């Protein structure tokens, strides 16, 4: 009998804000019984080669992925690219542009944090991010370390979200640019965690509609800690706009028990999984 396929198509390594190295992540995924794993670091493909090597060791299928930052109206949304060619020139150019936006934002976040007594945050966040993408998560880690907040969640609430002292809006590339870049790299574009943008239903529908009109292909129906209501709402959107259904834990860190690798609600049978046409 063949092994039951278990998909997790949204995960992070320390090539962005995850804790594990790409090979550690793959080993954890293997232990969790995952047969198909997508590595989807924020605005980076730098972990894919290492993850691919380790996947071959374990005999699991690695899907090359990325989670791209994108602006829609005044929202930052995330679009996952699956089965991308990590060496594609237009993808690499897009990543370079995002990296410049991130560097610039990080320096501005740091300057704003100085004003509320948090010093040299850019320096420390940069150290924490190492060779990986610098993210707000790294600022949050530094802020907890220095005792300015108790938990990562608290940091976001107190400092790093809209109207808070360390918030900096970014003019990320738009939906069309983001989808184009994924498709030029032969990938499939998927809206990440649709229920996490704090949008009204009307707004969210407008987002999904525009995504579909601009040739986006999929939407995450099951996400790390999504509850039944969220699963139902995502299912309705997926069906209504005839998108493929994806599933991904958004795993970052084994110390966060609410986002376990591969522990995902099954995709409802009325939907077509994003892997329906994959040959592996
Ligand atoms: P960035 O892409 O640099 O804006 O960083 C976003 C990352 O920060 C997300 O991918 C999460 O890993 C993390 N994050 C965002 N909001 C929160 C939050 N409220 N609590 C904990 N982590 C968060
Ligand atoms: Mn993250
Ligand atoms: Mn995300
Ligand atoms: Mn993610």
Tab-separated table of N, CA and C in Angstrom, residues 11-13 17-20 25 28 137 141 152 250-261:
chain	number	residue	atom	x	y	z
A	11	UNK	N	5.525	26.914	4.827
A	11	UNK	CA	6.406	26.787	6.002
A	11	UNK	C	7.611	27.734	5.872
A	12	UNK	N	8.210	28.026	7.015
A	12	UNK	CA	9.360	28.955	7.055
A	12	UNK	C	10.589	28.326	7.682
A	13	UNK	N	11.740	28.715	7.154
A	13	UNK	CA	13.027	28.337	7.738
A	13	UNK	C	13.749	29.606	8.161
A	17	UNK	N	11.992	34.174	8.694
A	17	UNK	CA	11.799	34.331	10.135
A	17	UNK	C	11.470	33.038	10.864
A	18	UNK	N	11.784	31.898	10.245
A	18	UNK	CA	11.621	30.620	10.942
A	18	UNK	C	12.810	30.347	11.834
A	19	UNK	N	12.626	29.404	12.748
A	19	UNK	CA	13.713	29.106	13.688
A	19	UNK	C	14.669	28.049	13.140
A	20	UNK	N	14.137	27.081	12.414
A	20	UNK	CA	14.956	25.951	11.970
A	20	UNK	C	15.689	26.256	10.663
A	25	UNK	N	14.216	21.856	9.168
A	25	UNK	CA	12.779	21.939	8.866
A	25	UNK	C	12.318	20.682	8.130
A	28	UNK	N	12.136	17.738	10.471
A	28	UNK	CA	10.932	17.838	11.308
A	28	UNK	C	9.688	17.438	10.504
A	137	UNK	N	9.479	40.122	12.705
A	137	UNK	CA	9.678	39.075	13.706
A	137	UNK	C	11.040	39.253	14.407
A	141	UNK	N	11.683	39.856	18.357
A	141	UNK	CA	12.541	39.029	19.204
A	141	UNK	C	13.479	39.913	20.041
A	152	UNK	N	6.081	38.008	21.971
A	152	UNK	CA	6.121	38.466	20.575
A	152	UNK	C	4.788	39.138	20.210
A	250	UNK	N	1.881	27.357	7.923
A	250	UNK	CA	2.596	28.598	8.241
A	250	UNK	C	3.508	28.367	9.444
A	251	UNK	N	4.088	27.191	9.470
A	251	UNK	CA	4.995	26.819	10.558
A	251	UNK	C	6.225	27.729	10.570
A	252	UNK	N	6.574	28.206	11.791
A	252	UNK	CA	7.782	29.025	11.959
A	252	UNK	C	8.762	28.414	12.948
A	253	UNK	N	8.201	27.681	13.938
A	253	UNK	CA	8.998	27.451	15.133
A	253	UNK	C	8.400	26.297	15.937
A	254	UNK	N	9.178	25.285	16.282
A	254	UNK	CA	8.606	24.160	17.029
A	254	UNK	C	8.094	24.570	18.408
A	255	UNK	N	8.487	25.754	18.906
A	255	UNK	CA	8.006	26.200	20.224
A	255	UNK	C	6.619	26.828	20.154
A	256	UNK	N	6.047	26.911	18.961
A	256	UNK	CA	4.689	27.460	18.837
A	256	UNK	C	3.730	26.310	18.568
A	257	UNK	N	3.186	25.709	19.622
A	257	UNK	CA	2.415	24.476	19.448
A	257	UNK	C	1.133	24.649	18.633
A	258	UNK	N	0.676	25.889	18.439
A	258	UNK	CA	-0.570	26.081	17.692
A	258	UNK	C	-0.354	25.997	16.174
A	259	UNK	N	0.895	26.033	15.740
A	259	UNK	CA	1.110	25.805	14.306
A	259	UNK	C	2.064	24.639	14.119
A	260	UNK	N	1.538	23.449	14.221
A	260	UNK	CA	2.335	22.241	14.038
A	260	UNK	C	2.448	21.908	12.551
A	261	UNK	N	3.599	21.393	12.180
A	261	UNK	CA	3.801	20.970	10.796
A	261	UNK	C	2.788	19.905	10.398
